mmCIF file of C-alpha atoms and ligand atoms in Angstrom:
data_model
loop_
_atom_site.group_PDB
_atom_site.id
_atom_site.type_symbol
_atom_site.label_atom_id
_atom_site.label_comp_id
_atom_site.label_asym_id
_atom_site.label_seq_id
_atom_site.Cartn_x
_atom_site.Cartn_y
_atom_site.Cartn_z
ATOM 1 C CA MET A 1 -48.275 144.632 -42.947
ATOM 2 C CA GLU A 2 -45.425 146.321 -44.697
ATOM 3 C CA THR A 3 -42.518 147.528 -42.585
ATOM 4 C CA PRO A 4 -41.534 149.920 -41.204
ATOM 5 C CA TYR A 5 -44.510 150.636 -38.992
ATOM 6 C CA PHE A 6 -45.441 151.405 -35.411
ATOM 7 C CA ILE A 7 -48.142 149.534 -33.602
ATOM 8 C CA LEU A 8 -49.930 150.726 -30.486
ATOM 9 C CA ASP A 9 -51.266 148.163 -28.066
ATOM 10 C CA GLU A 10 -54.571 149.416 -26.698
ATOM 11 C CA LYS A 11 -54.502 146.926 -23.839
ATOM 12 C CA SER A 12 -51.193 148.349 -22.566
ATOM 13 C CA LEU A 13 -52.549 151.862 -22.905
ATOM 14 C CA ILE A 14 -55.603 150.988 -20.835
ATOM 15 C CA GLU A 15 -53.368 149.399 -18.207
ATOM 16 C CA ASN A 16 -51.083 152.436 -17.997
ATOM 17 C CA ILE A 17 -54.066 154.748 -17.606
ATOM 18 C CA MET A 18 -55.709 152.469 -15.043
ATOM 19 C CA ARG A 19 -52.584 152.257 -12.887
ATOM 20 C CA PHE A 20 -52.464 156.038 -12.532
ATOM 21 C CA LYS A 21 -56.209 156.412 -12.053
ATOM 22 C CA GLU A 22 -56.198 153.757 -9.338
ATOM 23 C CA ALA A 23 -53.166 155.285 -7.617
ATOM 24 C CA LEU A 24 -54.810 158.712 -7.607
ATOM 25 C CA GLU A 25 -58.162 157.386 -6.462
ATOM 26 C CA LYS A 26 -56.479 155.584 -3.583
ATOM 27 C CA ASN A 27 -54.075 158.311 -2.465
ATOM 28 C CA TRP A 28 -55.459 161.658 -3.595
ATOM 29 C CA SER A 29 -58.875 161.371 -5.197
ATOM 30 C CA ASN A 30 -59.170 165.138 -5.670
ATOM 31 C CA SER A 31 -56.887 164.958 -8.682
ATOM 32 C CA LYS A 32 -56.471 165.108 -12.436
ATOM 33 C CA ILE A 33 -54.211 163.501 -14.987
ATOM 34 C CA ALA A 34 -53.035 165.866 -17.757
ATOM 35 C CA TYR A 35 -51.349 164.040 -20.624
ATOM 36 C CA SER A 36 -48.156 165.728 -21.839
ATOM 37 C CA ILE A 37 -48.853 166.311 -25.523
ATOM 38 C CA LYS A 38 -45.227 166.757 -26.549
ATOM 39 C CA THR A 39 -44.335 163.223 -25.485
ATOM 40 C CA ASN A 40 -46.444 161.755 -28.278
ATOM 41 C CA SER A 41 -48.896 164.089 -29.976
ATOM 42 C CA LEU A 42 -50.622 161.578 -32.205
ATOM 43 C CA PRO A 43 -54.226 162.798 -32.592
ATOM 44 C CA TRP A 44 -55.581 159.292 -32.062
ATOM 45 C CA LEU A 45 -53.873 159.250 -28.685
ATOM 46 C CA LEU A 46 -55.109 162.716 -27.714
ATOM 47 C CA LYS A 47 -58.678 161.787 -28.630
ATOM 48 C CA TYR A 48 -58.319 158.590 -26.618
ATOM 49 C CA MET A 49 -57.090 160.528 -23.590
ATOM 50 C CA CYS A 50 -59.860 163.075 -24.056
ATOM 51 C CA SER A 51 -62.562 160.431 -23.988
ATOM 52 C CA ASN A 52 -60.978 158.781 -20.941
ATOM 53 C CA ASP A 53 -61.317 161.797 -18.671
ATOM 54 C CA ILE A 54 -57.672 162.808 -19.017
ATOM 55 C CA PHE A 55 -56.758 166.464 -19.400
ATOM 56 C CA ALA A 56 -54.157 167.636 -21.931
ATOM 57 C CA GLU A 57 -50.939 169.459 -21.083
ATOM 58 C CA ALA A 58 -49.794 171.902 -23.774
ATOM 59 C CA VAL A 59 -46.580 173.900 -24.033
ATOM 60 C CA SER A 60 -47.267 175.807 -27.248
ATOM 61 C CA GLN A 61 -50.211 177.354 -29.034
ATOM 62 C CA GLU A 62 -49.947 174.614 -31.640
ATOM 63 C CA GLU A 63 -50.333 171.930 -28.985
ATOM 64 C CA TYR A 64 -53.168 173.859 -27.367
ATOM 65 C CA ASP A 65 -55.008 174.141 -30.689
ATOM 66 C CA LEU A 66 -54.315 170.506 -31.490
ATOM 67 C CA ALA A 67 -55.923 169.510 -28.190
ATOM 68 C CA VAL A 68 -58.994 171.593 -29.085
ATOM 69 C CA LEU A 69 -59.083 169.940 -32.505
ATOM 70 C CA CYS A 70 -58.995 166.559 -30.773
ATOM 71 C CA GLY A 71 -62.072 167.413 -28.731
ATOM 72 C CA TYR A 72 -60.700 169.199 -25.702
ATOM 73 C CA ASN A 73 -62.581 172.014 -24.050
ATOM 74 C CA ALA A 74 -60.275 174.845 -22.844
ATOM 75 C CA SER A 75 -61.130 174.052 -19.227
ATOM 76 C CA ARG A 76 -59.502 170.632 -19.644
ATOM 77 C CA ILE A 77 -56.196 171.965 -20.934
ATOM 78 C CA VAL A 78 -53.184 172.737 -18.747
ATOM 79 C CA PHE A 79 -51.155 175.434 -20.505
ATOM 80 C CA ASN A 80 -47.485 175.497 -19.511
ATOM 81 C CA GLY A 81 -44.155 176.813 -20.670
ATOM 82 C CA PRO A 82 -42.379 180.140 -21.068
ATOM 83 C CA ILE A 83 -43.312 180.877 -24.704
ATOM 84 C CA LYS A 84 -46.955 181.912 -24.417
ATOM 85 C CA THR A 85 -47.594 185.223 -26.156
ATOM 86 C CA GLU A 86 -49.742 187.831 -24.377
ATOM 87 C CA LYS A 87 -52.650 186.992 -26.643
ATOM 88 C CA GLN A 88 -52.347 183.250 -26.107
ATOM 89 C CA PHE A 89 -51.958 183.682 -22.375
ATOM 90 C CA GLU A 90 -54.994 185.935 -22.118
ATOM 91 C CA MET A 91 -57.093 183.644 -24.289
ATOM 92 C CA ALA A 92 -56.230 180.596 -22.155
ATOM 93 C CA VAL A 93 -56.930 182.443 -18.894
ATOM 94 C CA LEU A 94 -60.252 183.837 -20.116
ATOM 95 C CA ASN A 95 -61.337 180.508 -21.571
ATOM 96 C CA GLY A 96 -60.879 178.676 -18.299
ATOM 97 C CA SER A 97 -57.710 176.682 -18.823
ATOM 98 C CA ILE A 98 -55.302 175.808 -16.054
ATOM 99 C CA VAL A 99 -52.390 178.129 -16.791
ATOM 100 C CA ASN A 100 -49.005 177.900 -15.131
ATOM 101 C CA ILE A 101 -46.916 181.066 -15.322
ATOM 102 C CA ASP A 102 -43.351 180.537 -16.441
ATOM 103 C CA SER A 103 -42.127 183.879 -17.760
ATOM 104 C CA GLN A 104 -41.653 187.471 -16.640
ATOM 105 C CA GLY A 105 -43.804 188.567 -19.583
ATOM 106 C CA GLU A 106 -46.805 186.790 -18.106
ATOM 107 C CA ILE A 107 -46.399 188.594 -14.772
ATOM 108 C CA ASP A 108 -46.059 191.953 -16.553
ATOM 109 C CA PHE A 109 -49.162 191.196 -18.560
ATOM 110 C CA LEU A 110 -51.179 190.300 -15.451
ATOM 111 C CA LYS A 111 -50.100 193.519 -13.756
ATOM 112 C CA LYS A 112 -51.081 195.545 -16.782
ATOM 113 C CA LYS A 113 -54.363 193.872 -17.769
ATOM 114 C CA LYS A 114 -55.529 192.144 -14.572
ATOM 115 C CA PRO A 115 -57.617 189.629 -16.531
ATOM 116 C CA VAL A 116 -60.297 187.624 -14.741
ATOM 117 C CA ILE A 117 -59.017 184.116 -14.146
ATOM 118 C CA LYS A 118 -61.796 181.829 -15.359
ATOM 119 C CA GLY A 119 -59.907 178.622 -14.665
ATOM 120 C CA TYR A 120 -56.870 178.320 -12.466
ATOM 121 C CA LEU A 121 -53.548 180.086 -12.330
ATOM 122 C CA GLY A 122 -50.351 178.549 -11.048
ATOM 123 C CA ILE A 123 -46.699 179.442 -10.663
ATOM 124 C CA ARG A 124 -43.940 177.244 -11.993
ATOM 125 C CA VAL A 125 -41.275 176.875 -9.368
ATOM 126 C CA ASN A 126 -37.616 176.749 -10.334
ATOM 127 C CA ILE A 127 -36.526 173.982 -8.039
ATOM 128 C CA ASP A 128 -33.094 174.052 -6.493
ATOM 129 C CA PRO A 129 -31.185 171.125 -8.044
ATOM 130 C CA LYS A 130 -29.344 170.657 -4.744
ATOM 131 C CA ILE A 131 -32.374 168.907 -3.263
ATOM 132 C CA PHE A 132 -31.794 165.888 -5.523
ATOM 133 C CA HIS A 133 -29.203 163.143 -5.456
ATOM 134 C CA ASP A 134 -26.528 164.018 -7.993
ATOM 135 C CA GLU A 135 -27.423 161.106 -10.243
ATOM 136 C CA ASP A 136 -31.095 162.128 -10.402
ATOM 137 C CA VAL A 137 -30.703 165.355 -12.373
ATOM 138 C CA GLU A 138 -28.697 167.276 -14.924
ATOM 139 C CA TYR A 139 -27.803 170.965 -14.683
ATOM 140 C CA SER A 140 -26.922 170.789 -11.002
ATOM 141 C CA GLU A 141 -24.340 173.531 -11.666
ATOM 142 C CA ASP A 142 -26.398 176.003 -13.712
ATOM 143 C CA GLY A 143 -29.815 175.057 -12.385
ATOM 144 C CA PHE A 144 -33.019 174.356 -14.290
ATOM 145 C CA ARG A 145 -34.374 176.646 -16.994
ATOM 146 C CA PHE A 146 -37.990 176.815 -15.966
ATOM 147 C CA GLY A 147 -39.957 178.601 -13.306
ATOM 148 C CA PHE A 148 -39.159 181.156 -10.633
ATOM 149 C CA ALA A 149 -36.495 180.472 -8.052
ATOM 150 C CA ASP A 150 -36.957 180.967 -4.348
ATOM 151 C CA LYS A 151 -33.439 181.710 -3.159
ATOM 152 C CA ASP A 152 -32.996 184.853 -5.252
ATOM 153 C CA GLY A 153 -36.379 186.297 -4.230
ATOM 154 C CA HIS A 154 -38.050 185.874 -7.623
ATOM 155 C CA LEU A 155 -40.669 183.459 -6.389
ATOM 156 C CA GLU A 156 -41.574 185.737 -3.506
ATOM 157 C CA ASN A 157 -41.912 188.661 -5.896
ATOM 158 C CA VAL A 158 -44.275 186.692 -8.098
ATOM 159 C CA ILE A 159 -46.374 185.614 -5.113
ATOM 160 C CA ASN A 160 -46.564 189.213 -3.894
ATOM 161 C CA ASP A 161 -47.375 190.555 -7.348
ATOM 162 C CA LEU A 162 -50.193 188.071 -7.787
ATOM 163 C CA GLU A 163 -51.541 188.787 -4.326
ATOM 164 C CA LYS A 164 -51.638 192.491 -5.141
ATOM 165 C CA ILE A 165 -53.682 191.823 -8.259
ATOM 166 C CA TYR A 166 -55.982 189.067 -7.034
ATOM 167 C CA GLY A 167 -55.999 189.478 -3.268
ATOM 168 C CA HIS A 168 -55.102 185.922 -2.290
ATOM 169 C CA ARG A 169 -52.340 183.347 -2.138
ATOM 170 C CA ASN A 170 -54.268 180.434 -3.554
ATOM 171 C CA PHE A 171 -52.376 179.964 -6.764
ATOM 172 C CA GLY A 172 -51.289 176.524 -7.881
ATOM 173 C CA LEU A 173 -47.705 175.384 -7.678
ATOM 174 C CA HIS A 174 -46.232 173.782 -10.752
ATOM 175 C CA LEU A 175 -43.268 171.614 -9.880
ATOM 176 C CA HIS A 176 -42.333 169.649 -12.995
ATOM 177 C CA CYS A 177 -38.658 168.681 -13.046
ATOM 178 C CA ASN A 178 -36.873 166.582 -15.581
ATOM 179 C CA THR A 179 -35.082 163.867 -13.696
ATOM 180 C CA VAL A 180 -32.762 161.396 -15.339
ATOM 181 C CA THR A 181 -33.628 158.490 -13.077
ATOM 182 C CA ARG A 182 -37.408 158.980 -12.718
ATOM 183 C CA SER A 183 -36.877 157.831 -9.128
ATOM 184 C CA VAL A 184 -39.489 158.003 -6.368
ATOM 185 C CA ASP A 185 -36.854 159.766 -4.262
ATOM 186 C CA ALA A 186 -36.867 162.679 -6.669
ATOM 187 C CA TYR A 187 -40.633 163.180 -6.240
ATOM 188 C CA GLN A 188 -40.244 163.012 -2.488
ATOM 189 C CA ALA A 189 -37.580 165.699 -2.698
ATOM 190 C CA ILE A 190 -39.779 167.900 -4.922
ATOM 191 C CA SER A 191 -42.749 167.430 -2.605
ATOM 192 C CA LYS A 192 -40.740 168.252 0.465
ATOM 193 C CA TYR A 193 -39.361 171.361 -1.207
ATOM 194 C CA ALA A 194 -42.903 172.453 -2.088
ATOM 195 C CA THR A 195 -44.178 171.927 1.455
ATOM 196 C CA GLU A 196 -41.393 174.177 2.702
ATOM 197 C CA LEU A 197 -42.463 176.898 0.285
ATOM 198 C CA ILE A 198 -46.091 176.513 1.314
ATOM 199 C CA VAL A 199 -45.166 177.042 4.952
ATOM 200 C CA LYS A 200 -42.625 179.799 4.282
ATOM 201 C CA TYR A 201 -45.053 181.928 2.253
ATOM 202 C CA ASN A 202 -48.243 180.839 3.951
ATOM 203 C CA LEU A 203 -49.760 179.597 0.695
ATOM 204 C CA LYS A 204 -53.112 177.890 0.232
ATOM 205 C CA PRO A 205 -52.545 176.390 -3.218
ATOM 206 C CA LYS A 206 -55.646 175.445 -5.202
ATOM 207 C CA TYR A 207 -53.573 172.710 -6.754
ATOM 208 C CA ILE A 208 -50.236 171.026 -6.670
ATOM 209 C CA ASP A 209 -49.055 170.186 -10.179
ATOM 210 C CA ILE A 210 -46.245 167.752 -9.609
ATOM 211 C CA GLY A 211 -45.494 167.467 -13.350
ATOM 212 C CA GLY A 212 -44.565 164.358 -15.292
ATOM 213 C CA GLY A 213 -41.467 162.231 -15.673
ATOM 214 C CA PHE A 214 -42.810 158.984 -14.229
ATOM 215 C CA PHE A 215 -42.132 155.458 -15.331
ATOM 216 C CA GLY A 216 -45.155 153.523 -16.491
ATOM 217 C CA GLY A 217 -45.576 150.033 -17.865
ATOM 218 C CA VAL A 218 -41.923 149.122 -17.321
ATOM 219 C CA PRO A 219 -41.446 145.989 -15.207
ATOM 220 C CA GLY A 220 -38.932 146.405 -12.379
ATOM 221 C CA LYS A 221 -39.369 150.184 -12.282
ATOM 222 C CA PRO A 222 -41.519 152.253 -9.914
ATOM 223 C CA ALA A 223 -45.252 152.073 -10.568
ATOM 224 C CA ALA A 224 -47.913 154.769 -10.310
ATOM 225 C CA ASP A 225 -48.829 153.870 -6.744
ATOM 226 C CA ASP A 226 -45.193 154.111 -5.584
ATOM 227 C CA TYR A 227 -45.020 157.683 -6.807
ATOM 228 C CA ILE A 228 -48.441 158.936 -5.777
ATOM 229 C CA SER A 229 -48.433 157.400 -2.292
ATOM 230 C CA ALA A 230 -44.992 158.892 -1.607
ATOM 231 C CA ILE A 231 -46.135 162.322 -2.811
ATOM 232 C CA ARG A 232 -49.349 162.227 -0.792
ATOM 233 C CA GLN A 233 -47.544 161.276 2.380
ATOM 234 C CA ILE A 234 -45.314 164.330 2.232
ATOM 235 C CA PHE A 235 -47.999 166.878 1.389
ATOM 236 C CA ASP A 236 -50.288 165.510 4.080
ATOM 237 C CA SER A 237 -48.482 167.485 6.774
ATOM 238 C CA VAL A 238 -49.164 170.931 5.266
ATOM 239 C CA ILE A 239 -52.308 170.818 3.143
ATOM 240 C CA ASP A 240 -55.763 169.281 3.176
ATOM 241 C CA VAL A 241 -55.925 167.103 0.092
ATOM 242 C CA ASN A 242 -59.662 167.681 -0.098
ATOM 243 C CA ASP A 243 -59.071 171.381 -0.692
ATOM 244 C CA THR A 244 -55.964 171.123 -2.819
ATOM 245 C CA MET A 245 -56.147 169.247 -6.093
ATOM 246 C CA LEU A 246 -53.235 167.156 -7.315
ATOM 247 C CA ILE A 247 -52.408 167.397 -11.010
ATOM 248 C CA ILE A 248 -49.971 164.998 -12.598
ATOM 249 C CA GLU A 249 -48.641 165.395 -16.135
ATOM 250 C CA PRO A 250 -47.437 161.996 -17.296
ATOM 251 C CA GLY A 251 -46.268 161.658 -20.867
ATOM 252 C CA SER A 252 -43.831 158.782 -21.142
ATOM 253 C CA ALA A 253 -45.571 156.794 -18.409
ATOM 254 C CA LEU A 254 -48.725 156.595 -20.533
ATOM 255 C CA SER A 255 -47.412 156.492 -24.095
ATOM 256 C CA GLY A 256 -43.875 155.084 -23.930
ATOM 257 C CA SER A 257 -44.469 151.424 -23.296
ATOM 258 C CA ILE A 258 -47.441 151.014 -25.624
ATOM 259 C CA PHE A 259 -45.690 151.270 -28.995
ATOM 260 C CA ASP A 260 -43.591 148.713 -30.866
ATOM 261 C CA PHE A 261 -41.687 149.498 -34.057
ATOM 262 C CA TYR A 262 -41.424 146.790 -36.731
ATOM 263 C CA THR A 263 -38.527 146.844 -39.166
ATOM 264 C CA SER A 264 -37.105 144.494 -41.796
ATOM 265 C CA VAL A 265 -33.586 143.696 -42.826
ATOM 266 C CA LEU A 266 -33.019 145.063 -46.324
ATOM 267 C CA ASP A 267 -29.455 144.044 -46.914
ATOM 268 C CA VAL A 268 -26.505 142.313 -45.311
ATOM 269 C CA LYS A 269 -22.883 142.771 -46.290
ATOM 270 C CA ASP A 270 -19.378 142.650 -44.941
ATOM 271 C CA THR A 271 -17.102 145.624 -44.973
ATOM 272 C CA LEU A 272 -13.417 145.332 -44.197
ATOM 273 C CA LYS A 273 -14.094 145.328 -40.470
ATOM 274 C CA SER A 274 -17.779 144.778 -39.836
ATOM 275 C CA ARG A 275 -20.982 142.979 -40.691
ATOM 276 C CA ILE A 276 -23.398 145.711 -41.727
ATOM 277 C CA VAL A 277 -27.105 144.945 -41.498
ATOM 278 C CA THR A 278 -29.178 147.633 -43.211
ATOM 279 C CA THR A 279 -32.805 147.851 -42.100
ATOM 280 C CA ASP A 280 -35.812 149.911 -43.145
ATOM 281 C CA GLY A 281 -36.122 151.552 -39.716
ATOM 282 C CA SER A 282 -33.869 154.393 -38.675
ATOM 283 C CA ARG A 283 -32.625 155.657 -35.390
ATOM 284 C CA ILE A 284 -34.652 158.734 -36.287
ATOM 285 C CA ASN A 285 -37.756 156.626 -35.731
ATOM 286 C CA ILE A 286 -36.892 155.299 -32.302
ATOM 287 C CA ASP A 287 -34.145 157.500 -30.895
ATOM 288 C CA PRO A 288 -34.297 160.955 -32.488
ATOM 289 C CA LEU A 289 -32.315 162.394 -29.570
ATOM 290 C CA TRP A 290 -29.561 159.904 -30.404
ATOM 291 C CA ILE A 291 -28.973 159.019 -26.767
ATOM 292 C CA LYS A 292 -30.202 155.465 -26.291
ATOM 293 C CA SER A 293 -27.597 152.825 -25.638
ATOM 294 C CA ARG A 294 -29.854 149.789 -25.627
ATOM 295 C CA TYR A 295 -33.200 148.631 -26.824
ATOM 296 C CA GLN A 296 -35.722 146.017 -25.878
ATOM 297 C CA TYR A 297 -36.073 144.098 -29.109
ATOM 298 C CA ASP A 298 -36.948 140.778 -30.672
ATOM 299 C CA ILE A 299 -35.783 139.225 -33.886
ATOM 300 C CA ILE A 300 -38.462 137.363 -35.794
ATOM 301 C CA ASN A 301 -38.716 135.194 -38.909
ATOM 302 C CA LEU A 302 -35.142 134.311 -38.331
ATOM 303 C CA SER A 303 -33.696 132.355 -41.214
ATOM 304 C CA LYS A 304 -32.309 129.942 -38.620
ATOM 305 C CA ASN A 305 -28.727 130.675 -39.429
ATOM 306 C CA LYS A 306 -25.564 130.095 -37.471
ATOM 307 C CA ILE A 307 -24.585 132.306 -34.565
ATOM 308 C CA ILE A 308 -22.160 135.030 -35.527
ATOM 309 C CA GLU A 309 -20.125 137.171 -33.239
ATOM 310 C CA ASP A 310 -20.868 140.695 -34.294
ATOM 311 C CA GLN A 311 -23.490 142.524 -36.369
ATOM 312 C CA ILE A 312 -24.101 146.238 -36.625
ATOM 313 C CA ILE A 313 -27.770 147.072 -37.148
ATOM 314 C CA CYS A 314 -28.093 150.203 -39.252
ATOM 315 C CA GLY A 315 -30.943 152.435 -40.299
ATOM 316 C CA TYR A 316 -32.196 153.387 -43.760
ATOM 317 C CA THR A 317 -30.750 156.881 -43.826
ATOM 318 C CA CYS A 318 -27.551 157.593 -45.666
ATOM 319 C CA MET A 319 -25.787 158.857 -42.592
ATOM 320 C CA ASP A 320 -22.957 156.756 -41.353
ATOM 321 C CA HIS A 321 -23.953 157.310 -37.753
ATOM 322 C CA ASP A 322 -27.428 155.869 -38.305
ATOM 323 C CA ARG A 323 -26.389 152.773 -36.370
ATOM 324 C CA ILE A 324 -29.104 151.510 -34.090
ATOM 325 C CA MET A 325 -27.253 148.851 -32.147
ATOM 326 C CA ARG A 326 -24.529 146.254 -32.232
ATOM 327 C CA ILE A 327 -25.625 142.720 -31.470
ATOM 328 C CA LYS A 328 -23.215 140.103 -30.198
ATOM 329 C CA ASN A 329 -23.352 136.328 -30.598
ATOM 330 C CA GLN A 330 -26.726 136.147 -32.251
ATOM 331 C CA GLN A 331 -28.067 134.322 -35.254
ATOM 332 C CA GLU A 332 -26.910 135.760 -38.515
ATOM 333 C CA LEU A 333 -29.534 138.105 -39.920
ATOM 334 C CA MET A 334 -30.647 137.862 -43.527
ATOM 335 C CA PRO A 335 -32.761 140.106 -45.769
ATOM 336 C CA GLY A 336 -36.421 139.742 -44.841
ATOM 337 C CA ASP A 337 -35.767 138.995 -41.182
ATOM 338 C CA ARG A 338 -37.516 141.378 -38.834
ATOM 339 C CA ILE A 339 -36.429 143.329 -35.818
ATOM 340 C CA VAL A 340 -39.108 144.639 -33.463
ATOM 341 C CA TYR A 341 -38.243 147.363 -30.980
ATOM 342 C CA HIS A 342 -40.451 147.502 -27.918
ATOM 343 C CA LYS A 343 -41.702 150.372 -25.762
ATOM 344 C CA VAL A 344 -40.625 153.127 -28.146
ATOM 345 C CA GLY A 345 -43.594 155.521 -27.968
ATOM 346 C CA ASN A 346 -42.123 158.456 -26.070
ATOM 347 C CA TYR A 347 -40.316 161.293 -27.845
ATOM 348 C CA THR A 348 -40.149 159.317 -31.084
ATOM 349 C CA ILE A 349 -43.154 159.128 -33.374
ATOM 350 C CA THR A 350 -44.015 162.823 -33.425
ATOM 351 C CA PHE A 351 -40.552 164.034 -32.518
ATOM 352 C CA GLY A 352 -38.290 162.653 -35.225
ATOM 353 C CA GLY A 353 -38.968 164.543 -38.434
ATOM 354 C CA MET A 354 -39.213 163.408 -42.003
ATOM 355 C CA PHE A 355 -35.768 162.784 -43.385
ATOM 356 C CA ILE A 356 -34.973 160.909 -46.591
ATOM 357 C CA ARG A 357 -38.080 158.779 -46.086
ATOM 358 C CA TYR A 358 -41.387 160.064 -44.748
ATOM 359 C CA TYR A 359 -43.529 159.092 -41.772
ATOM 360 C CA PRO A 360 -44.329 155.380 -41.593
ATOM 361 C CA GLU A 361 -47.718 153.878 -40.887
ATOM 362 C CA ILE A 362 -49.101 153.490 -37.421
ATOM 363 C CA TYR A 363 -51.563 150.796 -36.444
ATOM 364 C CA VAL A 364 -53.488 150.158 -33.291
ATOM 365 C CA LYS A 365 -54.119 146.685 -31.959
ATOM 366 C CA LYS A 366 -57.503 146.966 -30.303
ATOM 367 C CA THR A 367 -58.448 145.006 -27.206
ATOM 368 C CA SER A 368 -60.657 142.930 -29.517
ATOM 369 C CA GLY A 369 -57.561 141.848 -31.441
ATOM 370 C CA GLU A 370 -58.609 143.830 -34.483
ATOM 371 C CA ILE A 371 -55.890 145.922 -36.126
ATOM 372 C CA GLU A 372 -56.674 149.344 -37.501
ATOM 373 C CA MET A 373 -54.511 151.895 -39.280
ATOM 374 C CA ILE A 374 -54.442 155.229 -37.412
ATOM 375 C CA ARG A 375 -51.880 157.026 -39.537
ATOM 376 C CA HIS A 376 -51.088 156.372 -43.160
ATOM 377 C CA ARG A 377 -47.634 156.564 -44.647
ATOM 378 C CA THR A 378 -46.841 160.131 -45.694
ATOM 379 C CA SER A 379 -46.809 160.356 -49.468
ATOM 380 C CA VAL A 380 -44.383 162.369 -51.541
ATOM 381 C CA GLU A 381 -47.280 164.620 -52.580
ATOM 382 C CA GLU A 382 -48.088 165.375 -48.929
ATOM 383 C CA TYR A 383 -44.458 166.107 -48.217
ATOM 384 C CA TYR A 384 -44.356 168.353 -51.258
ATOM 385 C CA ASN A 385 -47.472 170.245 -50.148
ATOM 386 C CA ILE A 386 -46.155 170.854 -46.655
ATOM 387 C CA HIS A 387 -42.893 172.272 -47.884
ATOM 388 C CA ASN A 388 -43.929 174.071 -50.997
HETATM 389 C C1 PLP B 401 -42.188 167.025 -20.843
HETATM 390 C C2 PLP B 401 -43.093 167.428 -19.761
HETATM 391 C C3 PLP B 401 -43.924 166.485 -19.135
HETATM 392 C C4 PLP B 401 -43.906 165.011 -19.480
HETATM 393 O O1 PLP B 401 -42.709 164.388 -19.201
HETATM 394 P P1 PLP B 401 -42.573 162.786 -19.358
HETATM 395 O O2 PLP B 401 -41.170 162.532 -18.957
HETATM 396 O O3 PLP B 401 -42.838 162.446 -20.787
HETATM 397 O O4 PLP B 401 -43.566 162.184 -18.428
HETATM 398 C C5 PLP B 401 -44.803 166.947 -18.173
HETATM 399 N N1 PLP B 401 -44.837 168.252 -17.810
HETATM 400 C C6 PLP B 401 -44.056 169.176 -18.396
HETATM 401 C C7 PLP B 401 -44.156 170.589 -17.969
HETATM 402 C C8 PLP B 401 -43.155 168.797 -19.377
HETATM 403 O O5 PLP B 401 -42.364 169.732 -19.946
#
């Protein structure tokens, strides 16, 4: 197969899904997994999730419609985020989706229109960053962007507003928080915070949506059961898990570890100060946020050369900062050698845009060993048609 390309390992995907399903079955069987579309929105993956009894979690109308296109019924979509328009919000509520409120506009709309909630409605909570260890989160000064905060009375207002319209306090609580460490401690802190709110406002939530942000398929890191058992233990004191459903929204934990990216060395040369190794994969492909400091990788087809001290692995783009990594004391790379980056499926494939070169191919390695192409390389004509 011609590089660059991604390859998805179906066996790893099945394992990641199984770990979470088993953890939920064991600790909180009244539960649902909703796959975070933004993490990797490849239609093949969404269809796979859909046929494996996994809901979809959308944060835009485009994602919502994509889920429908991939086979999802509205009742199996969790609709989140603060950018829903009135029309989109109403449509999702009337069609039976699980909708978590995250904007003042949604509250105003509910007050005005009082639509019948066919599915479920929940409130995104703006969690106080002080409940976490400092190293677990960012924005501890300014706080998180999403949801309604308790301390300033906003959350209470929302609860009261909804009670006035619908006559109960059974709304779901949406608690997704981006943590840096993905630590079990962070989920314990979130859970504890939620139990305090449940008691304080005498809530009977239909569901607890703990959000995403878990590790999955990464040896040495917490596994599904570590997270879910810790969460269950804390909620046990204030709710009956048979009455309250648990929703989890993993993205990275399902799709991160299952993709490898294959690249080839195109050229090797020395500049005044460095050995520059130009490859046909870019940082855009595997680190579009430009934040990674290391990769899990393997070098294959090595030309069995001598060890050299220092090589800078660069991407195909003509940007000087498209430097993927610096490798020390390794065999000297030559054109045609390959570098494979492992576990690069989250926030990469459908996040990095088309720049200089267009989207590479994606293959899936089936459990049978058979390899199938699930996305072809974007042609110049396709690029032209999108932009013209
Ligand atoms: C991004 C996001 C997720 C998924 O996060 P991962 O770190 O990929 O697991 C889940 N829920 C919401 C609301 C999100 O914004």
